[in-house]
Coordinates of C-alpha atoms and ligand atoms in Angstrom, one line a residue:
M1 CA -17.2 -3.8 25.5
A2 CA -15.8 -7.3 25.5
S3 CA -12.1 -7.5 26.0
E4 CA -11.5 -11.2 25.5
F5 CA -9.3 -10.5 22.5
L6 CA -6.5 -8.1 21.9
F7 CA -7.2 -5.1 19.7
E8 CA -5.1 -2.1 18.6
F9 CA -5.9 0.5 16.0
E10 CA -3.9 3.6 15.2
I11 CA -3.4 6.0 12.4
K12 CA -0.1 6.1 10.5
D13 CA -0.9 8.5 7.7
K14 CA -3.9 10.4 6.4
D15 CA -5.6 12.4 3.7
I16 CA -9.2 13.7 3.6
A17 CA -10.9 11.3 5.9
A18 CA -8.8 8.4 4.5
R19 CA -6.3 6.8 6.8
I20 CA -3.6 4.3 6.7
C21 CA -3.8 2.4 10.0
K22 CA -2.1 -0.3 11.9
L23 CA -4.7 -2.8 13.1
K24 CA -3.8 -5.6 15.5
I25 CA -6.1 -8.4 16.4
N26 CA -5.1 -11.3 18.6
G27 CA -1.4 -10.5 18.0
K28 CA -1.9 -10.5 14.2
E29 CA -1.0 -7.3 12.5
L30 CA -2.6 -5.8 9.4
E31 CA -2.3 -2.5 7.6
T32 CA -5.5 -0.9 6.5
P33 CA -7.2 0.0 4.1
S34 CA -7.2 -3.7 3.3
L35 CA -9.1 -6.2 1.2
M36 CA -10.5 -9.4 2.7
P37 CA -10.9 -12.0 -0.1
V38 CA -13.9 -14.3 0.6
Y39 CA -12.9 -17.9 0.6
N40 CA -15.7 -20.4 0.0
P41 CA -14.6 -23.9 1.1
N42 CA -17.3 -25.4 -1.1
K43 CA -15.9 -23.7 -4.2
P44 CA -12.2 -23.1 -3.7
L45 CA -10.7 -21.1 -6.6
I46 CA -7.6 -19.7 -4.9
T47 CA -6.4 -21.4 -1.7
P48 CA -5.7 -19.3 1.5
K49 CA -2.1 -20.4 1.2
E50 CA -1.9 -18.9 -2.3
M51 CA -3.6 -15.8 -1.2
K52 CA -0.9 -15.3 1.4
R53 CA 2.0 -16.2 -0.7
E54 CA 1.0 -14.7 -4.0
F55 CA -1.1 -11.7 -2.9
G56 CA 0.4 -10.9 0.5
C57 CA -3.0 -11.4 1.9
E58 CA -3.1 -11.0 5.7
I59 CA -6.8 -11.2 6.2
L60 CA -9.5 -13.5 4.8
M61 CA -13.2 -13.9 5.1
A62 CA -15.2 -17.1 5.1
N63 CA -18.9 -17.6 5.4
S64 CA -19.8 -19.4 8.7
Y65 CA -23.3 -20.1 7.6
I66 CA -22.1 -22.2 4.6
I67 CA -19.8 -24.1 7.0
L68 CA -22.5 -24.5 9.6
K69 CA -24.9 -26.0 7.0
N70 CA -22.4 -28.6 5.7
E71 CA -22.0 -31.4 8.2
E72 CA -18.6 -32.7 7.1
L73 CA -17.1 -29.2 6.9
R74 CA -18.6 -28.3 10.2
N75 CA -17.2 -31.3 12.0
N76 CA -13.8 -30.8 10.5
I77 CA -13.6 -27.1 11.4
L78 CA -15.0 -27.7 14.9
R79 CA -12.3 -30.2 15.5
D80 CA -9.4 -28.3 14.0
G81 CA -10.4 -24.7 14.4
I82 CA -10.8 -22.4 11.4
H83 CA -7.1 -21.4 11.1
K84 CA -5.8 -24.9 10.9
F85 CA -8.6 -26.0 8.6
M86 CA -7.9 -23.1 6.2
N87 CA -4.2 -23.4 6.6
F88 CA -4.0 -19.7 7.2
N89 CA -2.3 -18.0 10.2
G90 CA -3.5 -14.5 9.4
I91 CA -6.7 -12.8 10.5
I92 CA -9.9 -14.8 9.7
A93 CA -13.2 -13.0 9.6
T94 CA -16.4 -14.9 9.3
D95 CA -19.8 -13.8 8.0
S96 CA -23.0 -14.7 9.6
G97 CA -25.3 -15.7 6.8
S98 CA -26.9 -12.3 6.4
Y99 CA -26.1 -12.4 2.7
Q100 CA -28.0 -15.7 2.3
L101 CA -30.8 -14.1 4.3
M102 CA -31.0 -11.4 1.7
E103 CA -30.7 -13.7 -1.3
Y104 CA -32.9 -16.5 -0.2
G105 CA -35.2 -14.9 2.3
N106 CA -34.6 -17.1 5.3
I107 CA -32.0 -19.2 7.0
T108 CA -32.3 -22.0 9.5
A109 CA -30.0 -21.0 12.4
T110 CA -30.6 -18.5 15.2
N111 CA -28.4 -15.5 16.0
K112 CA -27.1 -17.0 19.2
E113 CA -26.2 -20.3 17.4
I114 CA -24.3 -18.4 14.8
I115 CA -22.4 -16.3 17.3
E116 CA -21.5 -19.4 19.4
F117 CA -20.4 -21.3 16.4
Q118 CA -18.0 -18.6 15.3
E119 CA -16.6 -18.5 18.9
K120 CA -16.1 -22.3 18.8
I121 CA -14.2 -22.3 15.5
G122 CA -11.9 -19.5 16.6
S123 CA -12.9 -16.6 14.3
D124 CA -10.8 -13.5 14.9
I125 CA -13.6 -11.4 13.6
G126 CA -17.2 -12.6 13.6
S127 CA -20.7 -11.3 12.8
F128 CA -24.2 -11.4 14.2
L129 CA -27.2 -12.0 12.1
D130 CA -28.0 -8.5 10.9
I131 CA -30.8 -8.0 8.4
P132 CA -29.5 -6.3 5.2
T133 CA -32.6 -4.3 4.2
L134 CA -32.7 -3.5 0.6
P135 CA -32.4 0.1 -0.7
N136 CA -35.7 2.0 -0.9
A137 CA -37.5 -0.7 1.1
Y138 CA -40.9 0.3 2.6
K139 CA -39.8 2.5 5.5
P140 CA -41.8 0.9 8.4
R141 CA -40.4 -2.5 7.3
A142 CA -36.8 -1.1 7.2
L143 CA -37.4 0.2 10.8
E144 CA -38.8 -3.1 11.9
Q145 CA -35.9 -5.0 10.5
L146 CA -33.4 -2.5 12.0
K147 CA -34.9 -3.1 15.4
I148 CA -34.4 -6.8 15.1
T149 CA -30.8 -6.1 13.9
L150 CA -30.1 -3.9 17.0
E151 CA -31.6 -6.6 19.2
R152 CA -29.3 -9.2 17.7
A153 CA -26.4 -6.8 18.1
R154 CA -27.0 -6.7 21.8
E155 CA -26.8 -10.5 21.9
A156 CA -23.3 -10.2 20.4
R157 CA -22.0 -7.7 22.9
N158 CA -20.0 -10.2 24.9
A159 CA -18.8 -12.3 22.0
K160 CA -15.3 -13.7 22.2
F161 CA -14.3 -12.3 18.8
L162 CA -14.1 -8.8 17.4
V163 CA -17.7 -8.2 16.3
N164 CA -18.2 -7.0 12.7
A165 CA -21.2 -5.0 13.7
G166 CA -23.6 -4.3 10.9
I167 CA -25.2 -0.9 10.6
Q168 CA -28.4 -1.2 8.6
G169 CA -31.4 1.1 7.8
S170 CA -31.7 0.9 4.0
T171 CA -31.5 4.2 2.2
Y172 CA -33.1 6.1 5.1
L173 CA -30.4 8.4 6.6
D174 CA -32.3 8.9 9.8
L175 CA -32.4 5.1 10.4
R176 CA -28.8 4.8 9.5
E177 CA -28.0 7.6 12.0
M178 CA -29.9 5.9 14.8
A179 CA -28.2 2.6 14.1
A180 CA -24.8 4.2 13.8
R181 CA -25.1 5.8 17.2
E182 CA -26.1 2.7 18.9
I183 CA -23.7 0.3 17.2
G184 CA -20.8 2.9 17.3
R185 CA -21.2 3.1 21.1
E186 CA -20.8 -0.6 21.7
F187 CA -18.6 -2.0 18.9
R188 CA -15.1 -1.3 17.7
L189 CA -15.6 -2.6 14.2
C190 CA -18.6 -1.1 12.4
A191 CA -19.9 -2.5 9.1
V192 CA -21.8 -0.5 6.5
G193 CA -24.4 -3.1 5.7
G194 CA -26.9 -3.5 3.0
I195 CA -25.0 -1.7 0.2
V196 CA -24.4 -4.5 -2.3
R197 CA -27.4 -3.6 -4.4
L198 CA -26.4 0.1 -4.4
M199 CA -23.0 -1.0 -5.7
E200 CA -24.5 -3.2 -8.4
N201 CA -26.8 -0.4 -9.5
Y202 CA -24.0 2.2 -9.6
R203 CA -25.8 4.3 -6.9
F204 CA -22.5 5.9 -5.7
S205 CA -24.2 9.1 -4.5
D206 CA -26.4 7.1 -2.1
L207 CA -23.4 5.1 -1.0
V208 CA -21.5 8.3 -0.2
E209 CA -24.5 9.7 1.8
I210 CA -24.8 6.4 3.8
I211 CA -21.2 6.1 4.6
S212 CA -21.1 9.8 5.6
V213 CA -24.0 9.6 8.0
I214 CA -22.4 6.6 9.6
K215 CA -19.0 8.1 9.9
R216 CA -20.4 11.3 11.4
N217 CA -22.3 9.3 14.1
I218 CA -19.7 6.8 15.3
P219 CA -16.4 7.6 17.1
I220 CA -13.7 8.2 14.5
N221 CA -11.5 5.4 16.0
R222 CA -13.9 2.7 14.9
V223 CA -12.7 0.4 12.2
V224 CA -15.2 0.7 9.3
H225 CA -15.9 -2.2 6.9
A226 CA -17.8 -1.6 3.7
F227 CA -19.6 -4.9 3.7
G228 CA -20.0 -6.6 0.4
M229 CA -18.2 -3.9 -1.5
G230 CA -15.7 -6.0 -3.6
H231 CA -15.5 -4.0 -6.8
P232 CA -12.4 -1.8 -6.9
M233 CA -14.3 1.0 -8.8
A234 CA -15.7 2.3 -5.5
F235 CA -12.7 1.7 -3.3
S236 CA -11.3 5.2 -3.6
L237 CA -14.6 7.0 -2.8
S238 CA -15.2 4.8 0.2
I239 CA -11.6 5.0 1.5
A240 CA -11.7 8.9 1.2
L241 CA -14.7 8.7 3.5
G242 CA -12.8 6.7 6.0
C243 CA -13.6 3.0 5.2
D244 CA -10.9 0.6 6.3
L245 CA -11.9 -2.9 5.3
F246 CA -13.5 -4.3 2.1
D247 CA -14.5 -7.9 1.4
S248 CA -14.4 -9.4 -2.0
A249 CA -16.5 -12.3 -3.1
A250 CA -16.7 -10.3 -6.4
Y251 CA -13.3 -11.6 -7.7
A252 CA -14.7 -15.1 -7.8
L253 CA -18.3 -14.4 -8.6
Y254 CA -17.3 -12.2 -11.6
A255 CA -14.8 -14.8 -12.8
E256 CA -17.5 -17.5 -12.8
N257 CA -19.4 -15.3 -15.3
F258 CA -16.2 -14.6 -17.3
R259 CA -16.1 -11.0 -16.3
Y260 CA -12.8 -9.2 -16.2
I261 CA -12.5 -6.6 -13.4
T262 CA -10.7 -3.3 -14.0
A263 CA -10.3 -0.4 -11.5
S264 CA -12.8 1.7 -13.6
G265 CA -15.4 -1.0 -14.5
T266 CA -16.0 -4.5 -15.7
K267 CA -15.4 -6.0 -19.1
R268 CA -16.6 -9.3 -20.7
L269 CA -13.5 -11.4 -21.2
D270 CA -14.7 -12.7 -24.6
E271 CA -15.2 -9.1 -25.9
L272 CA -11.7 -7.9 -25.0
E273 CA -9.3 -7.4 -27.9
Y274 CA -6.4 -6.1 -25.8
L275 CA -5.8 -6.8 -22.1
P276 CA -5.5 -3.5 -20.2
C277 CA -3.5 -5.2 -17.4
S278 CA 0.0 -6.6 -16.8
C279 CA -0.6 -8.7 -13.8
P280 CA 1.1 -12.2 -13.7
V281 CA -2.0 -13.7 -15.2
C282 CA -2.4 -11.3 -18.1
S283 CA 1.4 -11.2 -18.8
K284 CA 1.5 -15.0 -18.9
Y285 CA -1.5 -15.7 -21.1
G286 CA -2.3 -12.5 -23.0
L287 CA -5.4 -13.1 -25.1
E288 CA -4.9 -16.8 -24.8
L289 CA -6.6 -16.4 -21.5
K290 CA -9.9 -16.5 -23.5
E291 CA -9.0 -20.0 -24.9
L292 CA -8.2 -21.7 -21.6
P293 CA -10.4 -24.7 -20.6
E294 CA -13.3 -23.4 -18.6
R295 CA -12.2 -24.4 -15.1
E296 CA -8.8 -23.0 -15.6
R297 CA -10.1 -19.8 -17.3
V298 CA -12.3 -19.2 -14.2
R299 CA -9.5 -19.7 -11.9
E300 CA -7.0 -17.5 -13.8
L301 CA -9.7 -14.8 -14.2
A302 CA -10.3 -14.9 -10.4
R303 CA -6.6 -14.4 -9.9
H304 CA -6.5 -11.4 -12.3
N305 CA -9.6 -10.0 -10.5
L306 CA -7.8 -10.3 -7.2
Y307 CA -4.6 -8.8 -8.6
V308 CA -6.4 -5.6 -9.8
S309 CA -8.3 -5.3 -6.5
F310 CA -5.1 -5.4 -4.4
E311 CA -3.4 -3.1 -6.9
E312 CA -6.2 -0.5 -6.5
I313 CA -5.8 -0.6 -2.7
N314 CA -2.1 0.0 -3.0
K315 CA -2.5 2.9 -5.4
I316 CA -5.0 4.5 -3.0
K317 CA -2.6 4.0 -0.1
E318 CA 0.2 5.6 -2.1
A319 CA -2.1 8.6 -2.8
I320 CA -2.9 8.9 0.9
K321 CA 0.8 8.9 1.6
E322 CA 1.5 11.5 -1.0
N323 CA -1.6 13.5 0.0
N324 CA -3.0 13.6 -3.5
L325 CA -6.1 11.5 -2.9
W326 CA -8.4 14.2 -4.3
E327 CA -6.4 14.1 -7.5
F328 CA -6.7 10.3 -7.6
L329 CA -10.5 10.5 -7.0
G330 CA -10.8 13.1 -9.8
M331 CA -9.2 10.6 -12.1
R332 CA -11.0 7.5 -11.0
C333 CA -14.4 9.1 -10.8
R334 CA -14.3 10.3 -14.4
A335 CA -14.6 6.7 -15.4
H336 CA -18.4 6.8 -15.0
P337 CA -21.0 9.6 -14.7
E338 CA -22.4 7.9 -11.6
L339 CA -19.0 7.9 -10.0
L340 CA -18.6 11.6 -10.8
S341 CA -22.0 12.2 -9.1
G342 CA -20.6 10.3 -6.1
L343 CA -17.5 12.5 -6.1
K344 CA -19.7 15.6 -6.3
R345 CA -21.7 14.3 -3.3
L346 CA -18.4 13.7 -1.5
T347 CA -17.4 17.3 -1.9
E348 CA -20.7 18.4 -0.2
Q349 CA -19.7 16.6 3.0
K350 CA -18.7 19.4 5.3
W351 CA -17.4 17.2 8.1
L352 CA -14.5 16.0 5.9
A353 CA -12.7 19.3 6.2
D354 CA -12.2 19.0 9.9
L355 CA -10.2 15.8 9.4
D356 CA -8.1 17.0 6.4
P357 CA -4.5 18.1 6.9
I358 CA -4.0 21.9 6.6
T359 CA -0.9 21.5 4.5
K360 CA 0.0 18.7 2.1
K361 CA 3.0 17.0 0.5
S362 CA 1.6 17.3 -3.0
A363 CA 0.6 20.3 -5.0
F364 CA -3.0 21.3 -5.3
Y365 CA -4.4 20.7 -8.8
L366 CA -7.7 21.9 -10.0
Q367 CA -9.4 19.2 -12.0
G368 CA -12.9 20.3 -12.6
P369 CA -16.0 22.1 -11.2
E370 CA -16.1 19.7 -8.2
S371 CA -12.7 20.8 -7.0
K372 CA -14.1 24.1 -5.8
N373 CA -15.6 22.4 -2.8
R374 CA -12.6 20.4 -1.8
T375 CA -11.7 20.1 1.9
E376 CA -8.6 22.3 1.3
V377 CA -10.8 25.0 -0.1
V378 CA -13.1 24.9 2.9
N379 CA -10.3 25.1 5.3
V380 CA -8.3 27.8 3.4
K381 CA -11.4 30.0 3.0
K382 CA -11.9 30.1 6.8
R383 CA -8.3 31.0 7.3
L384 CA -8.2 33.7 4.7
K385 CA -10.7 35.6 6.8
R386 CA -7.9 36.1 9.3
V387 CA -5.7 38.0 6.9
Y388 CA -6.1 41.7 6.1
S389 CA -4.4 42.9 2.9
E390 CA -4.9 45.6 0.3
N391 CA -2.8 43.6 -2.1
R392 CA -5.0 40.8 -3.3
R393 CA -5.6 38.8 -6.4
E394 CA -8.5 36.5 -7.3
V395 CA -7.5 32.9 -7.5
A396 CA -10.3 30.4 -8.2
P397 CA -11.5 28.5 -6.2
F398 CA -10.1 30.2 -3.1
G399 CA -11.2 33.8 -3.7
K400 CA -9.0 36.9 -3.2
I401 CA -5.5 35.8 -2.1
P402 CA -3.2 38.3 -0.3
A403 CA 0.0 38.7 -2.3
E404 CA 2.0 38.4 0.9
I405 CA 1.0 34.7 1.4
S406 CA 1.2 33.6 -2.2
D407 CA 4.2 31.3 -1.4
V408 CA 2.2 29.3 1.2
Y409 CA 0.5 26.0 0.5
P410 CA -1.9 25.6 -1.4
F411 CA -1.4 28.9 -3.2
N412 CA 2.1 28.0 -4.2
S413 CA 0.6 25.4 -6.6
F414 CA -0.8 28.2 -8.8
N415 CA 1.3 29.4 -11.7
S416 CA -0.6 32.6 -12.0
L417 CA 0.5 33.5 -8.4
R418 CA 4.1 32.5 -8.9
E419 CA 4.3 34.6 -12.1
W420 CA 2.8 37.5 -10.2
G421 CA 5.4 37.3 -7.5
K422 CA 8.3 36.9 -10.0
K423 CA 7.4 40.0 -12.0
K424 CA 7.4 42.1 -9.0
N425 CA 10.9 41.0 -8.1
E426 CA 12.3 41.6 -11.6
N427 CA 10.9 45.0 -12.1
K428 CA 12.7 47.2 -9.6
N429 CA 10.3 50.1 -10.0
E430 CA 7.3 48.1 -9.0
Y431 CA 6.4 47.8 -5.3
K432 CA 8.1 44.7 -3.8
I433 CA 6.6 43.2 -0.7
P434 CA 9.0 43.4 2.2
D435 CA 9.8 40.0 3.8
I436 CA 8.6 41.2 7.1
E437 CA 5.1 41.9 5.7
K438 CA 5.1 38.4 4.2
I439 CA 6.0 36.9 7.6
R440 CA 3.4 38.9 9.4
K441 CA 0.6 37.9 7.0
I442 CA 1.6 34.2 7.1
M443 CA 1.5 34.4 10.9
D444 CA -2.1 35.8 10.7
Y445 CA -3.1 33.1 8.3
Q446 CA -1.6 30.3 10.3
F447 CA -2.4 31.3 13.9
G448 CA -5.1 33.9 13.8
S449 CA -5.6 37.7 13.3
G450 CA -3.1 39.6 15.3
A451 CA -0.4 36.9 15.3
G452 CA 1.6 39.0 12.8
E453 CA 1.9 41.8 15.3
L454 CA 4.2 39.5 17.3
I455 CA 6.9 40.0 14.7
A456 CA 8.8 43.1 15.8
D457 CA 10.1 45.7 13.4
N458 CA 13.7 44.9 14.2
V459 CA 13.7 41.2 13.3
R460 CA 16.3 39.9 10.9
I461 CA 15.0 37.7 8.2
K462 CA 17.5 35.4 6.5
R463 CA 17.1 33.8 3.1
S464 CA 18.6 30.5 2.1
R465 CA 21.7 31.0 -0.1
K466 CA 20.7 28.1 -2.3
T467 CA 17.0 28.7 -2.9
K468 CA 16.9 32.4 -2.1
R469 CA 13.7 31.7 -0.1
I470 CA 12.9 33.0 3.3
R471 CA 14.2 30.5 5.9
W472 CA 15.0 32.0 9.3
I473 CA 13.7 34.8 11.5
Y474 CA 16.0 36.2 14.3
E475 CA 15.2 38.7 17.0
E476 CA 18.5 40.2 18.2
K477 CA 20.7 37.1 18.0
E478 CA 18.0 34.6 18.9
L479 CA 16.3 32.4 16.3
I480 CA 12.6 32.8 16.9
A481 CA 11.2 30.8 13.9
S482 CA 12.0 29.1 10.7
V483 CA 10.0 28.9 7.5
R484 CA 9.5 25.5 6.0
A485 CA 10.7 25.4 2.4
S486 CA 8.1 23.1 1.1
D487 CA 4.9 25.0 2.1
H488 CA 6.2 28.3 3.6
F489 CA 4.6 27.5 7.0
I490 CA 6.1 29.2 10.0
I491 CA 7.7 26.9 12.6
P492 CA 7.8 28.9 15.8
K493 CA 10.7 28.3 18.3
M494 CA 10.1 28.8 22.0
P495 CA 10.6 32.6 22.1
L496 CA 7.8 33.1 19.4
A497 CA 5.7 30.3 21.0
E498 CA 5.7 32.2 24.3
K499 CA 4.4 35.3 22.5
L500 CA 1.7 33.3 20.8
H501 CA 0.8 31.8 24.1
K502 CA 0.4 35.3 25.6
R503 CA -1.4 36.7 22.7
F504 CA -4.0 33.9 22.2
K505 CA -6.0 32.9 25.2
Y506 CA -6.7 29.3 26.2
P507 CA -7.7 27.0 24.5
K508 CA -6.6 28.6 21.2
L509 CA -3.7 26.8 19.5
R510 CA -3.3 24.6 22.5
V511 CA -2.9 20.9 23.1
V512 CA -3.4 20.2 26.8
I513 CA -1.5 17.1 28.0
H514 CA -1.8 14.9 31.1
D515 CA 0.8 15.4 33.9
D516 CA 2.3 11.9 33.3
A517 CA 3.4 12.9 29.8
I518 CA 5.2 16.1 30.9
P519 CA 8.7 14.6 31.5
F520 CA 8.6 12.9 28.1
V521 CA 7.5 16.0 26.3
L522 CA 10.3 18.1 28.0
E523 CA 12.7 15.5 26.6
G524 CA 11.3 16.1 23.1
K525 CA 9.4 12.9 22.8
S526 CA 6.1 12.8 20.9
V527 CA 2.7 13.2 22.6
F528 CA 0.5 10.1 22.3
A529 CA -3.2 10.6 21.7
K530 CA -4.1 9.0 25.0
F531 CA -2.2 11.7 27.0
V532 CA -4.1 14.6 25.4
E533 CA -6.6 16.0 27.8
E534 CA -8.0 18.8 25.6
I535 CA -7.4 20.3 22.2
D536 CA -8.5 23.5 20.3
P537 CA -11.1 22.2 17.9
K538 CA -10.2 24.8 15.3
L539 CA -6.8 23.3 14.8
R540 CA -6.1 21.1 11.8
A541 CA -3.8 18.1 11.3
R542 CA -0.2 19.4 10.5
D543 CA -0.8 22.7 12.3
E544 CA 2.0 24.0 14.6
V545 CA 0.7 23.9 18.1
L546 CA 1.4 25.0 21.7
I547 CA 1.8 22.1 24.1
V548 CA 0.6 23.1 27.6
D549 CA -0.1 21.5 31.0
K550 CA -3.4 21.6 32.9
N551 CA -2.5 25.0 34.3
D552 CA -1.8 26.4 30.8
K553 CA 1.9 26.5 31.3
L554 CA 3.7 26.4 28.0
L555 CA 5.9 23.3 27.7
R556 CA 6.9 22.9 24.1
T557 CA 5.8 23.4 20.5
G558 CA 5.1 20.7 18.0
T559 CA 3.3 19.6 14.9
L560 CA -0.2 18.2 15.2
I561 CA -0.3 14.8 13.4
L562 CA -4.0 14.0 13.7
S563 CA -7.1 16.1 13.5
P564 CA -8.7 17.2 16.9
R565 CA -11.5 14.7 16.4
E566 CA -9.0 11.9 16.0
V567 CA -6.9 13.0 18.9
V568 CA -10.0 12.9 21.2
D569 CA -11.3 9.6 20.0
F570 CA -8.1 7.5 19.5
D571 CA -6.2 6.2 22.5
R572 CA -3.3 5.0 20.4
G573 CA -0.8 6.6 18.1
I574 CA 1.1 9.9 17.9
A575 CA -0.9 13.1 18.3
V576 CA 1.8 15.7 18.3
R577 CA 5.4 15.5 17.2
V578 CA 7.3 17.6 19.6
R579 CA 10.1 20.0 18.4
Ligands
ZN1 ZN1 -4.4 -8.9 -15.1

C-alpha cells in the first residue's frame, strides 16, 4: 500500500455496523459518516467557501474529468492546485469520469492520465477509471468490465493520494465478492460503485445485499464510500451497514429540476402547499420560494436540499450515539414499501450481530415484524442458552426469559416483565426470587454456563438506598463486583475476575495484549487496538473482559469498546477501557 499521504481512521462510537469515526487525511480531520457535496466548477451553485461556512462542510468532491476536458480550468488548476483554485482548505476528493463513462458510453482519457492528473492537482482523495456496470447487465459483460476495473485498480496502487477504489460487479454478488476481496486487500478506501441506478429505481433490497457482500469481504477498518448515493432516503440503511462516506450531486441535480428533497422522499416544489422543513431557506422564503426568479430558485432549492442532507447525517449520528439506530431505521424505512423491504433484508444479514454492542444506552422498542430478527435478538438468543431456569416467561421476540434476569438489558425494556417482577415483590405470599439467584443467573448469561457457581452462598448483596436496586456484591469484607444500574450487567472486580479466569479456559472472555502495553494497563490506561494480540471471538462490544498477557496471566478487567472483528482489523483507537 502506498504511504505517500498520512491516513488515520478510528472508531469513536458504534451501533449495529454503523460507526462514528475520526478520519484524518494529510493532516485534515473529518468525522464520518460524512457527506461530500459535489462541486461542479462549470455550474457553481454553492461555492466551496459557503459550503464550509454555512454547512460546516469539511470534505468536497469535484469531477476531475470535467476539469481535464476544459482547457482554461485545467491550466488554472494545474497552476494553482485544486485547494487554492476552489478556495477550500478541507479534504478534496476527485472523481475519475466513471460517471461520464456510464452516461455517455466513452471518454477520451486513459486511466493513467486521469490518475497522474489528480496527483498533479493535489487531490487528497482520487479515483481510477472504474467501469460502473449497470444493474442486471449481461453477466459475461459484467465480468469482462470488472476485469478491466481490477486491472485499472492495479495501476492506481502507488498513487500519491488516498485511492477511492471502486468495487464493481453489477448485481452479481459473486462478482462483487471477488472484487471486494481484491480491492479490500490493497486499498484503504473502498467505494461501492455502480449503485446510482439502483437508488433511482428504489431497489433498496439489492443495495443492502451489495453493500453487505462487500462489507463481509473487506477488512472492517476500510473506509466505505457509497458512490453516487446522494439522496438522504437511503443514508440510514447504508450507514447501518457500515458506509462512511456519501457524495451528493443530487442536491444540485434535483434543484435544477425544481425537486425538493426530504429525508423520506422527493417532492415537486410547485406541488407543495406547505413546506415540511425549517432550514434557513424554507424559514426565510416559505412558499415564496416557488415565486423566486428561476436562477435564484434553483440556487435556494440546492441550499435546502443540502441542508436536509446534512441534517439527516446528523440525526443518524445522534442515533448511533444513543444506540437507537434500529428504532431510527424502523421510522425512516416506513416511508416507502421498498425501503421497508430493504430494512427486512438488513435484518437477514447475520454478520451484523457480531459487530453490534451487547448492551445499549437506549431501551429496546419493538416496532414491527422485522424487529424479531434484529441484531440484539440474535445475540440475546445465543446467550439465553447459557442460562438454566425453571422460572421463565415468554417474551417476544426473545423466547422464554428466565425471571432472574428480567432486569438485564434488553429485557428491562419490556413492561410485561417489569410488572411481573413488581407483583412478586408486593405479594409477600408469592415466591420472591432471592438476590443471589438473580446474580448467579446474570453471571451465566453474561459470561457463560457455570459462571454463576462462582458466587458463593455467603456473599453479601447490597442494594442502593436510593433506587432499591442491587448494586454491590461482597465476599467477607471484600467488594467482588458491582451491578450497573442502567442495564444490570455485572462488573467484576479482581477477586471475581480471578475466579472467572480459573473457571473459563483460554481464550474464553480474554483479550490478550502485547508485552509493551502491560505497564500501561497495570496503571489503568486503556488498551489500544494495535496492542491486542488475540481476542475471544464470542465476545461482543461492551462486554466485560479479562485482560491477560501472552502467558495467560490475568492483568486487569475492562470493558470491550469494539467488536472482536474491529479489534483485530483496526490498528488505531481504544479496544478496551481498563477498570
Ligand atoms: Zn428547507
